[in-house]
mmCIF file of C-alpha atoms and ligand atoms in Angstrom:
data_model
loop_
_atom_site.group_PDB
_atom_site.id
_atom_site.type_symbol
_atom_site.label_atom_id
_atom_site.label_comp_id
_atom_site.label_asym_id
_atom_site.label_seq_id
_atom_site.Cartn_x
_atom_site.Cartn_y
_atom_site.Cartn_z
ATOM 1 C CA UNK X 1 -81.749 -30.199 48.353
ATOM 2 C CA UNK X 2 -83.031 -32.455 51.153
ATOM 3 C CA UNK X 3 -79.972 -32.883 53.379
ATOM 4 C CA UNK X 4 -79.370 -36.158 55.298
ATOM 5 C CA UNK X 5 -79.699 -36.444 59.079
ATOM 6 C CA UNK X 6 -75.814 -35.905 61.017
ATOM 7 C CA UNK X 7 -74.652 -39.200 62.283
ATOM 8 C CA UNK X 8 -72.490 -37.523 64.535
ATOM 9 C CA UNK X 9 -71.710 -34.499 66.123
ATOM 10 C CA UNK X 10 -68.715 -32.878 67.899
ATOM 11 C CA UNK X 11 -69.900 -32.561 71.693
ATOM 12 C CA UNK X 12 -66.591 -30.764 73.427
ATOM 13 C CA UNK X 13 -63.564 -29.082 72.073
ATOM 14 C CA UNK X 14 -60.660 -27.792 74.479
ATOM 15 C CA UNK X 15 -57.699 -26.029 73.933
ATOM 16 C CA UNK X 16 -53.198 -25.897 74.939
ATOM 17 C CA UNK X 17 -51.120 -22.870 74.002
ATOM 18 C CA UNK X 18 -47.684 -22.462 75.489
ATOM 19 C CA UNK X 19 -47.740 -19.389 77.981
ATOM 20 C CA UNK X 20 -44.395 -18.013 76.315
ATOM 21 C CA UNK X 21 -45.026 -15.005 73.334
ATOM 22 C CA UNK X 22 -42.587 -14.218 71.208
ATOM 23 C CA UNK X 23 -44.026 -10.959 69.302
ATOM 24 C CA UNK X 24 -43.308 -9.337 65.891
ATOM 25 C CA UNK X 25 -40.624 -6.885 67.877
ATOM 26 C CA UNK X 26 -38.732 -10.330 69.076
ATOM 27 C CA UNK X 27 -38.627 -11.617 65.672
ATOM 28 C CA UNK X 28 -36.757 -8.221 64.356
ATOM 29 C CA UNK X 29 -33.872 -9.038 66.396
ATOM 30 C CA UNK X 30 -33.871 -12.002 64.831
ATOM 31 C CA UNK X 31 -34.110 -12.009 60.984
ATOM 32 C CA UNK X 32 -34.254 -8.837 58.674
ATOM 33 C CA UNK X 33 -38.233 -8.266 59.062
ATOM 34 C CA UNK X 34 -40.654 -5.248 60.934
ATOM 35 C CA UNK X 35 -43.292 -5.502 62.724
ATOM 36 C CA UNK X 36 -45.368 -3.589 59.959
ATOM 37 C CA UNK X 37 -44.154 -6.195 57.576
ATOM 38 C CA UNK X 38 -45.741 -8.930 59.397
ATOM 39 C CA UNK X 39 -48.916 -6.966 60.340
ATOM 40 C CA UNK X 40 -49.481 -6.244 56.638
ATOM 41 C CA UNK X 41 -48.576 -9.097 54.777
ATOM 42 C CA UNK X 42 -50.291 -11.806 57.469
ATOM 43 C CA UNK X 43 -51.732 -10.188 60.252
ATOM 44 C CA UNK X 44 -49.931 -11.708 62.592
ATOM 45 C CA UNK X 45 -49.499 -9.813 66.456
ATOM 46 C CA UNK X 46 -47.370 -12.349 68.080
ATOM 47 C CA UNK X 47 -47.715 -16.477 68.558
ATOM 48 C CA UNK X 48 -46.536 -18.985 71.218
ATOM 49 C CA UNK X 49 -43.733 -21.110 70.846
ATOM 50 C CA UNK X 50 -43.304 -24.028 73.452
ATOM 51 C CA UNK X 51 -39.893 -23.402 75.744
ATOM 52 C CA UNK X 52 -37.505 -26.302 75.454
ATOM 53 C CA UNK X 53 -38.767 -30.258 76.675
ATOM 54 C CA UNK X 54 -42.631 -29.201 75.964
ATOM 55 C CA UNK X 55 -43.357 -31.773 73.608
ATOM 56 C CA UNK X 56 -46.191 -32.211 70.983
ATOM 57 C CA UNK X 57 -47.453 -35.206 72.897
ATOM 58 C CA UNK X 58 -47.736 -32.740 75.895
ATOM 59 C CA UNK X 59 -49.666 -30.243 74.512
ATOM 60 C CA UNK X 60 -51.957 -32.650 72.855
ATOM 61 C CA UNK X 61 -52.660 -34.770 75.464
ATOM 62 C CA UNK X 62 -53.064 -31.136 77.842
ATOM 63 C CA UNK X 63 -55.925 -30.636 74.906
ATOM 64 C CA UNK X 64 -57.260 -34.511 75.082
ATOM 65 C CA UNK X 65 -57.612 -34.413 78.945
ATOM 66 C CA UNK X 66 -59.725 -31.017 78.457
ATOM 67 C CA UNK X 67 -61.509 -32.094 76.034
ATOM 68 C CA UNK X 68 -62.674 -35.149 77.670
ATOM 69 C CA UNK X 69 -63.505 -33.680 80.989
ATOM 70 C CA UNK X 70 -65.567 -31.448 79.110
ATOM 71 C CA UNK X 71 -67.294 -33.763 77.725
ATOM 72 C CA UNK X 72 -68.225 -35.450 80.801
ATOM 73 C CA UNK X 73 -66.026 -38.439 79.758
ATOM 74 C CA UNK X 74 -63.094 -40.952 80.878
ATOM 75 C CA UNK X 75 -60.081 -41.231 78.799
ATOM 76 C CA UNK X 76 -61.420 -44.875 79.418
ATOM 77 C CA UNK X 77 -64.214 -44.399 77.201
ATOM 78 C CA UNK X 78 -62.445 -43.381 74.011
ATOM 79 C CA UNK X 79 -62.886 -45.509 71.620
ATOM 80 C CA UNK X 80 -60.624 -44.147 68.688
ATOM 81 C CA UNK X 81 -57.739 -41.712 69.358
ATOM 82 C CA UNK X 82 -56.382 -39.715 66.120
ATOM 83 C CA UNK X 83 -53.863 -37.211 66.569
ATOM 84 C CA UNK X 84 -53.115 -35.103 63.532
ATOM 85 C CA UNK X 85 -49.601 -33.534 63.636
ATOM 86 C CA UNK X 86 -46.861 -32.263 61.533
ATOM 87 C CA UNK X 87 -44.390 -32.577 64.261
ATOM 88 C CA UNK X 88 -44.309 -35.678 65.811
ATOM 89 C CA UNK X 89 -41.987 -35.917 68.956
ATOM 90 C CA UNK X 90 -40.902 -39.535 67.155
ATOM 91 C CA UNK X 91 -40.513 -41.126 63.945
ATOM 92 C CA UNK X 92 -41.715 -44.277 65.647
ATOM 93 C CA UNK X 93 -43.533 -44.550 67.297
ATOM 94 C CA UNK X 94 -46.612 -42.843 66.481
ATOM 95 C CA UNK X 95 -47.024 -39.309 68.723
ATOM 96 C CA UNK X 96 -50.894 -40.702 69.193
ATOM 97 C CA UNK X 97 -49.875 -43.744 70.881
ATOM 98 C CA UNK X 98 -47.708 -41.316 73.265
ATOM 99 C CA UNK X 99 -50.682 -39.364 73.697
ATOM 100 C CA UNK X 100 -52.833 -42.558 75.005
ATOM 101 C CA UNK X 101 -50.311 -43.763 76.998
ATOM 102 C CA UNK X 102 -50.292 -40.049 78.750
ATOM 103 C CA UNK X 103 -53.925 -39.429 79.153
ATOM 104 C CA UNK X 104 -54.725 -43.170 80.306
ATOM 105 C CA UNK X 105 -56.738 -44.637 77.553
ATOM 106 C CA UNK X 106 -57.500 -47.886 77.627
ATOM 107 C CA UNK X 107 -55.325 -50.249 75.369
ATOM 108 C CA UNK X 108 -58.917 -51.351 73.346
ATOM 109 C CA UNK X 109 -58.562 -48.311 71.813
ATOM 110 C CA UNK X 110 -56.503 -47.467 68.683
ATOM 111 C CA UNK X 111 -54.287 -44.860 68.423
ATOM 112 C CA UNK X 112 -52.644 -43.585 65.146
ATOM 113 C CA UNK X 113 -51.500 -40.055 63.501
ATOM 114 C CA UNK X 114 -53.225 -38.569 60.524
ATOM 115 C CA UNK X 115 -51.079 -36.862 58.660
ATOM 116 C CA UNK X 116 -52.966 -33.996 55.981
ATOM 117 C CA UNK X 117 -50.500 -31.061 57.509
ATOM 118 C CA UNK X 118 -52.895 -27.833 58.182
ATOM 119 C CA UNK X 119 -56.030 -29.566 56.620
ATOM 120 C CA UNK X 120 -55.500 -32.412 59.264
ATOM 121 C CA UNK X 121 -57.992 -31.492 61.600
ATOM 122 C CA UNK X 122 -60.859 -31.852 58.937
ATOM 123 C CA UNK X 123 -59.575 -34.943 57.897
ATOM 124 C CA UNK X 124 -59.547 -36.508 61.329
ATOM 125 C CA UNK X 125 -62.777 -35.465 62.181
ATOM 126 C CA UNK X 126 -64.513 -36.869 59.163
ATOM 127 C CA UNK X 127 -62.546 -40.353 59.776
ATOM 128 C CA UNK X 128 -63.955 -39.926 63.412
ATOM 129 C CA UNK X 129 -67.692 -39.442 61.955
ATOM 130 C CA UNK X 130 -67.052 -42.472 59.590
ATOM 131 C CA UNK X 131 -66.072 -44.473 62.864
ATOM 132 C CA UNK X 132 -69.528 -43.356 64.261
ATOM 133 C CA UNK X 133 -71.531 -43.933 60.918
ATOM 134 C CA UNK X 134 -69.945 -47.575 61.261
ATOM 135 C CA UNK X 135 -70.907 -48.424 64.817
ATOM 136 C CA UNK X 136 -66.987 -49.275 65.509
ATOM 137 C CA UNK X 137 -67.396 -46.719 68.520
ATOM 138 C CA UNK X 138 -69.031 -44.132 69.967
ATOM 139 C CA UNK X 139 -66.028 -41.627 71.290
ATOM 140 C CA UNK X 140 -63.566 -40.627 69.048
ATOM 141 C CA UNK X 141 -60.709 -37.976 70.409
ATOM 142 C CA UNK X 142 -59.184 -36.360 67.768
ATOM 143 C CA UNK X 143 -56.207 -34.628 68.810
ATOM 144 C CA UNK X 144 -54.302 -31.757 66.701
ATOM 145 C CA UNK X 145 -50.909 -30.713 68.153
ATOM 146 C CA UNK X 146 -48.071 -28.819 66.663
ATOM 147 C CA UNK X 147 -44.775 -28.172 67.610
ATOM 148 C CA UNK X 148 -43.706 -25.862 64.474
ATOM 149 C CA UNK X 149 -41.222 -23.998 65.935
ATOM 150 C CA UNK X 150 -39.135 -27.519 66.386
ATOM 151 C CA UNK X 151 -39.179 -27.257 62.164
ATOM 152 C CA UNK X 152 -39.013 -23.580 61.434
ATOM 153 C CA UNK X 153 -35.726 -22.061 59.747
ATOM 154 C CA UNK X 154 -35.254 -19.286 62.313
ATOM 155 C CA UNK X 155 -32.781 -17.931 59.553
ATOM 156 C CA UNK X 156 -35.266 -17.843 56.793
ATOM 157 C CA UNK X 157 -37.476 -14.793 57.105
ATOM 158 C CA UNK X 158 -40.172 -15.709 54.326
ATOM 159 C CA UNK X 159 -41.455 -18.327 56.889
ATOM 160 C CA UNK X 160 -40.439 -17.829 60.565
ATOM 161 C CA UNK X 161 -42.859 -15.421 61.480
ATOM 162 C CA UNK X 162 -45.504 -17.408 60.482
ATOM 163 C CA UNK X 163 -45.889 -20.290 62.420
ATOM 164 C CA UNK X 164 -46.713 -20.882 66.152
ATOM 165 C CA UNK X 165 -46.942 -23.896 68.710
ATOM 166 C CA UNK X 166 -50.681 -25.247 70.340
ATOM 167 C CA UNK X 167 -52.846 -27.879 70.381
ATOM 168 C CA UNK X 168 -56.453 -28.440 70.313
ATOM 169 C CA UNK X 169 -58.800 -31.526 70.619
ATOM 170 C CA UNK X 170 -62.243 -32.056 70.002
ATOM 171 C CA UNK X 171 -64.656 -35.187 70.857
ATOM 172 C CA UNK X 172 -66.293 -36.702 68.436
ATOM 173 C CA UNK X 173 -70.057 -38.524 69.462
ATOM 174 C CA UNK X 174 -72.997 -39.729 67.994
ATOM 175 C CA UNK X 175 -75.474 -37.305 66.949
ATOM 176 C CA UNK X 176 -78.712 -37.236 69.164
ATOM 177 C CA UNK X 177 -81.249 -34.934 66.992
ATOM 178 C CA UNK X 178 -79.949 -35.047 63.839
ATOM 179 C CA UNK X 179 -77.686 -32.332 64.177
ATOM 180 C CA UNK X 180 -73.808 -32.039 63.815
ATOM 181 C CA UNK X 181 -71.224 -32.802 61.049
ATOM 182 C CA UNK X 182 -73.850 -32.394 57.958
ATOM 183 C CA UNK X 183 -71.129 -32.473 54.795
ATOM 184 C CA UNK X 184 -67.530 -32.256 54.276
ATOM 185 C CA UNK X 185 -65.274 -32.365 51.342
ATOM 186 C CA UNK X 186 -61.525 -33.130 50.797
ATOM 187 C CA UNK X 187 -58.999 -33.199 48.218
ATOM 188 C CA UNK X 188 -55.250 -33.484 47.927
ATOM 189 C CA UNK X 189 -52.981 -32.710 45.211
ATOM 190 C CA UNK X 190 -49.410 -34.174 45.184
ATOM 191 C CA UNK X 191 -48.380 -32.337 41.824
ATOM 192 C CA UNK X 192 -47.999 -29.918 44.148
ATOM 193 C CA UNK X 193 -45.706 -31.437 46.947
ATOM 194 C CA UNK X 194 -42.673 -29.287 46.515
ATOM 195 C CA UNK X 195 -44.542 -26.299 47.259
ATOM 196 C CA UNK X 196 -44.685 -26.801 50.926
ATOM 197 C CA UNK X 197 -41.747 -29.457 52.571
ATOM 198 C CA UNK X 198 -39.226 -30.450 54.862
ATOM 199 C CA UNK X 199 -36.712 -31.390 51.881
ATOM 200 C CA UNK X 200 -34.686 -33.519 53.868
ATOM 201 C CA UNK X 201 -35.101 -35.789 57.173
ATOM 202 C CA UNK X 202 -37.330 -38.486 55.529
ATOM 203 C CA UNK X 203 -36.472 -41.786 53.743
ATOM 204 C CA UNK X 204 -35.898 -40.216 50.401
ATOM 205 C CA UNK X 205 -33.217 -37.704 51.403
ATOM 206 C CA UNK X 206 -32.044 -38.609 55.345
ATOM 207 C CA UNK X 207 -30.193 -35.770 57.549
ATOM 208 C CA UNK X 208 -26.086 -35.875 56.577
ATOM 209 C CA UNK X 209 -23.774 -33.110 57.335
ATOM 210 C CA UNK X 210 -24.928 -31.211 53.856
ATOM 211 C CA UNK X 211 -28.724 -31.228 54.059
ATOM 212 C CA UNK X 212 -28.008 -29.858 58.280
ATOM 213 C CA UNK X 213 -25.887 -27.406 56.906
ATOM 214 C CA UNK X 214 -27.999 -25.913 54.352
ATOM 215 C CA UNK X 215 -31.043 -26.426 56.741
ATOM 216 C CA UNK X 216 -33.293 -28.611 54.526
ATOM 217 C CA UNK X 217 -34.844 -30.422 57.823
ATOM 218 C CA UNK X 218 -36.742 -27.394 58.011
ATOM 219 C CA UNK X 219 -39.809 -25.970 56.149
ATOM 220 C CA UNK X 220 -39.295 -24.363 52.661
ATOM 221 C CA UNK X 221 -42.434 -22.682 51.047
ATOM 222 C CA UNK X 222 -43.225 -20.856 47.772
ATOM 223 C CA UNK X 223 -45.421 -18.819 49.966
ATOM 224 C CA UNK X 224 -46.733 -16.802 46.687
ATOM 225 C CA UNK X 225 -47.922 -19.917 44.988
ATOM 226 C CA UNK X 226 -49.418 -21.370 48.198
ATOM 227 C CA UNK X 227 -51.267 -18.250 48.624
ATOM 228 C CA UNK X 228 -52.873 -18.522 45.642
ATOM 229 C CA UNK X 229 -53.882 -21.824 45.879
ATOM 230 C CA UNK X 230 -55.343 -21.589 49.385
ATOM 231 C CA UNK X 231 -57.751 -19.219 48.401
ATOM 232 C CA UNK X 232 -58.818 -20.806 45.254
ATOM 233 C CA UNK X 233 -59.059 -24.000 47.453
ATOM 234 C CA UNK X 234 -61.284 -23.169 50.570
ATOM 235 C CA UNK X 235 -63.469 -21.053 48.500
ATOM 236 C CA UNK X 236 -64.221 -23.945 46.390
ATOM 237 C CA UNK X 237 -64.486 -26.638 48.890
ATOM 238 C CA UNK X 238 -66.749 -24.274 51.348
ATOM 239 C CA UNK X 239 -69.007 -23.477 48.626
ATOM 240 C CA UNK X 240 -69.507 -27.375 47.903
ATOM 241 C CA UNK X 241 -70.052 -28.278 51.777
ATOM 242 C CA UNK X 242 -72.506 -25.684 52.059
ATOM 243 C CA UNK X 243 -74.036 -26.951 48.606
ATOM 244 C CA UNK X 244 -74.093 -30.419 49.856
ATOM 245 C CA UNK X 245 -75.882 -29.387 53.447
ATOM 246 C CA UNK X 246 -78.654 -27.648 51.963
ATOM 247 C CA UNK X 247 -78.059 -24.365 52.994
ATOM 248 C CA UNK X 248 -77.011 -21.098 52.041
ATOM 249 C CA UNK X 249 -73.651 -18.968 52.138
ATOM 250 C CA UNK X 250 -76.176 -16.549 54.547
ATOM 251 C CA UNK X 251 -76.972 -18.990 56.764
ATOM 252 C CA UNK X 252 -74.115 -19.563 58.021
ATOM 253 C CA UNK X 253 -73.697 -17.774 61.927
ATOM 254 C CA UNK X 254 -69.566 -18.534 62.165
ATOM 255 C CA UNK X 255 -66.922 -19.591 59.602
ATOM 256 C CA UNK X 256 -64.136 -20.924 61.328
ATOM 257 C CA UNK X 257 -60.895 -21.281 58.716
ATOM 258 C CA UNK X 258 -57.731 -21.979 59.094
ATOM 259 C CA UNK X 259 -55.628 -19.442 60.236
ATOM 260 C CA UNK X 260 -52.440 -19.338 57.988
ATOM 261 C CA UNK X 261 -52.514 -15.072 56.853
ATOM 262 C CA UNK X 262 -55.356 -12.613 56.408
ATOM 263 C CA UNK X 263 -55.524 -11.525 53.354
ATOM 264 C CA UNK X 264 -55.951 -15.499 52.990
ATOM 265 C CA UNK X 265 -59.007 -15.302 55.057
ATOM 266 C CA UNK X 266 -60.511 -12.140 53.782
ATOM 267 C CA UNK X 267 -60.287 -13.558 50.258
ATOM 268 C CA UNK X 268 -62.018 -16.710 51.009
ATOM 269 C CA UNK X 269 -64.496 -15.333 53.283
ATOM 270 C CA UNK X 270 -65.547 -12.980 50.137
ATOM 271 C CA UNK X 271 -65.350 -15.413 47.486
ATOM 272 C CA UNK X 272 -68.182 -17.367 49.880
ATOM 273 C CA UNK X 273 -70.461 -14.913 50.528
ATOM 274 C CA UNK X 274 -69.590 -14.504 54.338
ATOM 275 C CA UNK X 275 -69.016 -11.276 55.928
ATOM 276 C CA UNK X 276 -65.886 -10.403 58.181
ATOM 277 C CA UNK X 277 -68.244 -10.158 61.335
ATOM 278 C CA UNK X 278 -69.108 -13.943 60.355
ATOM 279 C CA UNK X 279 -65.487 -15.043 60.619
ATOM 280 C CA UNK X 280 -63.457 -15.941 63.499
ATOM 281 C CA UNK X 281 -59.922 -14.992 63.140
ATOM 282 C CA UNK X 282 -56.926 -15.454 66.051
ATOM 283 C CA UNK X 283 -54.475 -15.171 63.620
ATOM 284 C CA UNK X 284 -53.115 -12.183 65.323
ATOM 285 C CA UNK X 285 -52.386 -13.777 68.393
ATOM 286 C CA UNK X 286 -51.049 -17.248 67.727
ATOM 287 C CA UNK X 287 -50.060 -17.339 63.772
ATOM 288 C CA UNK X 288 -50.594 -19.953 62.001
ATOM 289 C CA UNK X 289 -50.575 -23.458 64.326
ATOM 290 C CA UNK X 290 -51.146 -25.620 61.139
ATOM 291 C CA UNK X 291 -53.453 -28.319 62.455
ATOM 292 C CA UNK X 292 -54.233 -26.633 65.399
ATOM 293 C CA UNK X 293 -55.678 -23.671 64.168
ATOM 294 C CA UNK X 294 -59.374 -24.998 63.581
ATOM 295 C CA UNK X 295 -59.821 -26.813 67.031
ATOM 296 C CA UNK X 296 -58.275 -23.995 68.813
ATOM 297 C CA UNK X 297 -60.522 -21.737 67.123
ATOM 298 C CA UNK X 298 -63.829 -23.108 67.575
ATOM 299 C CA UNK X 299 -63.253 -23.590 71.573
ATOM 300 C CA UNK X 300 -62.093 -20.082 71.409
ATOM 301 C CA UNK X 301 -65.105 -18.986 69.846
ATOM 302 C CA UNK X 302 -67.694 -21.691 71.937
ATOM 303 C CA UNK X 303 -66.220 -19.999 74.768
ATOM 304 C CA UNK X 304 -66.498 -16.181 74.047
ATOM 305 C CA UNK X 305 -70.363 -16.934 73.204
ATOM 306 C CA UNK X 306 -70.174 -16.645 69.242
ATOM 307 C CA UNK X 307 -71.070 -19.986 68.666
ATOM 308 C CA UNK X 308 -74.036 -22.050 70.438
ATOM 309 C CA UNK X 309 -76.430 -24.572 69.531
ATOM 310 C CA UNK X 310 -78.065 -24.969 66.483
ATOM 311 C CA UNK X 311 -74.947 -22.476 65.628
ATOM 312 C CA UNK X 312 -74.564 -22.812 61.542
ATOM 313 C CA UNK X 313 -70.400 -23.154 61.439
ATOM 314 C CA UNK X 314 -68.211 -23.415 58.197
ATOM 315 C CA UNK X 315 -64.703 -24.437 58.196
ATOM 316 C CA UNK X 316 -62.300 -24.459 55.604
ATOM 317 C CA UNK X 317 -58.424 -25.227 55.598
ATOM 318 C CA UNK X 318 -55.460 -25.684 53.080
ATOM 319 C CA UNK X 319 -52.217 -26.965 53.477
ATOM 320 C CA UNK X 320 -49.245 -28.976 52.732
ATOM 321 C CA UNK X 321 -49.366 -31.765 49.897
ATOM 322 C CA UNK X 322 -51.445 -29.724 49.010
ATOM 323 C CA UNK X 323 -54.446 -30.677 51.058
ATOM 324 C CA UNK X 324 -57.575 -28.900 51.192
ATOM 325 C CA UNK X 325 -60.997 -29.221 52.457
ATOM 326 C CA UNK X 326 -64.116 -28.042 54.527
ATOM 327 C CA UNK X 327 -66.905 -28.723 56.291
ATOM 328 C CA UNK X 328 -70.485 -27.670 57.237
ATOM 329 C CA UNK X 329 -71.576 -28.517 60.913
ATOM 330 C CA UNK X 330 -74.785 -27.269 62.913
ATOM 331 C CA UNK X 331 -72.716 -27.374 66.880
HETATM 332 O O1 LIG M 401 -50.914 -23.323 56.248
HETATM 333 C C1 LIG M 401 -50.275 -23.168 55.019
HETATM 334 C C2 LIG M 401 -48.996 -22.435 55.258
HETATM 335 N N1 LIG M 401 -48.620 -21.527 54.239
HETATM 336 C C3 LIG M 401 -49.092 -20.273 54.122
HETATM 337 O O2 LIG M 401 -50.013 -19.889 54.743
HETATM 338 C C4 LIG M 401 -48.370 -19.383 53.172
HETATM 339 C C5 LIG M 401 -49.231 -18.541 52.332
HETATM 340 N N2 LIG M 401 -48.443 -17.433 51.826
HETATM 341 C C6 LIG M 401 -48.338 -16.282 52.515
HETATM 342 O O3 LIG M 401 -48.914 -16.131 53.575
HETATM 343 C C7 LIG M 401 -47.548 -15.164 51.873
HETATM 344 O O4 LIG M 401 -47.129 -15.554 50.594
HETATM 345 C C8 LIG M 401 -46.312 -14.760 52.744
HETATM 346 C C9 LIG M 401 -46.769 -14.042 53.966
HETATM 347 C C10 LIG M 401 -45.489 -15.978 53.092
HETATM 348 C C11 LIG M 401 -45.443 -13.787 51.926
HETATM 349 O O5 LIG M 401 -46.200 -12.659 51.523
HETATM 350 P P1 LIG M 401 -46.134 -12.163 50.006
HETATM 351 O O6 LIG M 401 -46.939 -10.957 49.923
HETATM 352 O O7 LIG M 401 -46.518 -13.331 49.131
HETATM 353 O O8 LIG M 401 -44.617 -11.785 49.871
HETATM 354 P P2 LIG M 401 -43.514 -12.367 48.868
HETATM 355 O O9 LIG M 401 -43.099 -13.733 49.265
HETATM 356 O O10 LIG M 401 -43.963 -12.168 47.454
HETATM 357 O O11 LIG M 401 -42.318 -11.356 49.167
HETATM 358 C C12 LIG M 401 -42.447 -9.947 48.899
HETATM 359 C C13 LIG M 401 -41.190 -9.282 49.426
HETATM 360 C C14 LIG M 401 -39.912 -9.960 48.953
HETATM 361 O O12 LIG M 401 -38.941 -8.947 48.743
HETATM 362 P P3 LIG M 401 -38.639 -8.422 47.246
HETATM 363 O O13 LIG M 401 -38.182 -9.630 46.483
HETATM 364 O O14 LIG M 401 -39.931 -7.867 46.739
HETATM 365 O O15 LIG M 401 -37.576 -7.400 47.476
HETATM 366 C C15 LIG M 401 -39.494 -10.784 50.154
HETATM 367 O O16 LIG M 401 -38.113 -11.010 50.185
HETATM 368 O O17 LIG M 401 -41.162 -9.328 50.855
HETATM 369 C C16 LIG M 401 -39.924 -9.892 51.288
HETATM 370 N N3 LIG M 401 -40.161 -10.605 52.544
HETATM 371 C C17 LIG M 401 -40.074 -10.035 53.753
HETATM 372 N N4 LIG M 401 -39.793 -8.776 54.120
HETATM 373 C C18 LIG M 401 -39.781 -8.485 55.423
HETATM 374 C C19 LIG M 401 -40.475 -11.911 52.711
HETATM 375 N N5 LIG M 401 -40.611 -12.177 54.029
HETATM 376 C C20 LIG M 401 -40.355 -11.023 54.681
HETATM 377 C C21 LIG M 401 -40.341 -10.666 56.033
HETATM 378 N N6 LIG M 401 -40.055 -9.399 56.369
HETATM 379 N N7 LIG M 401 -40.601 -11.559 57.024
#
């Protein structure tokens, strides 16, 4: 298949990650787990978690202003700001309009939050190259930042030593060869809600005494049943990016998926073809940062030389909703 010409192209990613590591060992003196546990069943090493008064909107906007300045750009030229988050410092008002206000944007440019949980990167990125496509603007900052350990049960085993805290940001620009985002694909399933939720805290069931005593403001997971639809998921939607750009499963020089457990990440990368030494994984060192994960990962990977340009890169992410999607960009 003929594949269409990118309209735009991500041209700088940077990177925030709390210095403070709380390891596997930390977490046994915590809740009834071992460090072999977590090694086997996720892969997880360690992660960070953000000390007390580091906010989301600080370690996105500590992303945004790298991410800009590698670019080569003002937060004055932004012309879009979308911050995808799970954990926003505030209700109200939205954590992206923090975010401008702390990085200096200009007031011309709208700021809102995305909210796909650990697919929210993807999502973000392909409203940015929309934004492009349309000639609203040509710099679109697209901000991921999570603050997970604000919403993890630190009692509940099955799911505190998964996540981590981090941002990451990437710019989005108009493509000048042709090159850049060259397919995506998304898809959400709400059937599947309960799987993966903060049972209480919203509109539908607000904090009282009960739901803070029981702890439903924090995350609950069927983590067996999301496992097996993540896999299913990002197999599927990589295969149909890479369909839709043309190219093969053996092109591709770097997948770059989410990083939520590896046996997660080994299954998908061999239900598409791809071989371990193809995939970038960081799992072991910050678990799983929900949105974070992707934008962290590919300026990780920019940065130790894996990917470059003309680099082939696939990513795919899952996550609450369910949301799930992919997509196929030449860097
Ligand atoms: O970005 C999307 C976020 N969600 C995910 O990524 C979740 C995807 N799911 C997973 O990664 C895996 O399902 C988990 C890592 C959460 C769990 O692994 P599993 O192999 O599916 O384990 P399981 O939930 O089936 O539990 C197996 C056993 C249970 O004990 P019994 O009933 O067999 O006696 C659990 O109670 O492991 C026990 N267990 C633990 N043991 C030690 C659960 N968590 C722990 C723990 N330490 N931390």
């Amino acid at each position: 298949m003929k594949r269409r010409d990118a309209v735009a192209r991500i041209s700088a990613t940077a990177r925030f990650l709390p210095d403070h590591v709380l390891t596997n060992a930390d977490l046994e003196k915590m809740v009834d787990t071992s460090d072999a546990w977590i090694r086997e069943r996720t892969g997880i090493v360690e992660r960070r978690i953000a000390p007390d008064g580091m906010t989301t909107t600080d370690m996105g906007a500590g992303a945004a202003s790298r991410a800009l300045a590698k670019a080569g750009l003002e937060p004055a030229d932004v012309d879009l700001l979308i911050v995808t988050t799970a954990t926003p410092d505030r209700w109200l008002p939205s954590t992206a309009c923090e975010i401008q206000a702390r990085i200096g944007a200009s007031r011309n440019c709208p700021a809102f939050d995305l909210h796909a949980a650990c697919t929210g990167f993807l999502y973000a990125v392909s409203m940015a190259e929309g934004y492009v496509a349309a000639g609203r603007g040509e710099v679109v900052l697209v901000v991921s930042a999570e603050k997970m350990s604000s919403i993890i049960d630190w009692q509940d085993r099955a799911t505190c030593i998964l996540f981590g805290d981090g941002a990451g940001a990437a710019v989005v620009q108009p493509s000048e060869n042709g090159e850049g985002i060259l397919s995506s694909f998304h898809r959400s399933d709400g059937d599947m809600a309960d799987l993966l939720e903060r049972p209480a805290g919203g509109a539908s069931r607000p904090l009282d005494p009960e739901s803070l005593r029981n702890r439903d403001h924090m995350i609950r997971m069927s983590g067996r049943e999301v496992f097996k639809s993540a896999v299913r998921s990002m197999a599927g939607a990589g295969t149909a990016v890479l369909r839709e750009a043309g190219v093969d499963s053996s092109d591709v020089d770097l997948m770059v998926p989410h990083q939520a457990n590896m046996r997660i990440i080994e299954s998908t990368a061999r239900y598409s073809g791809i071989p371990m030494e193809k995939v970038f994984v960081n799992l072991q060192r910050y678990g799983n940062i929900s949105s974070a994960t992707i934008p962290v990962g590919l300026d990780e990977a920019a940065e130790e030389g894996l990917i470059e340009p003309g680099s082939l890169i696939l990513m795919a992410a899952f996550g609450a909703g369910l949301t799930w999607g992919a997509m196929a960009m030449r860097w």
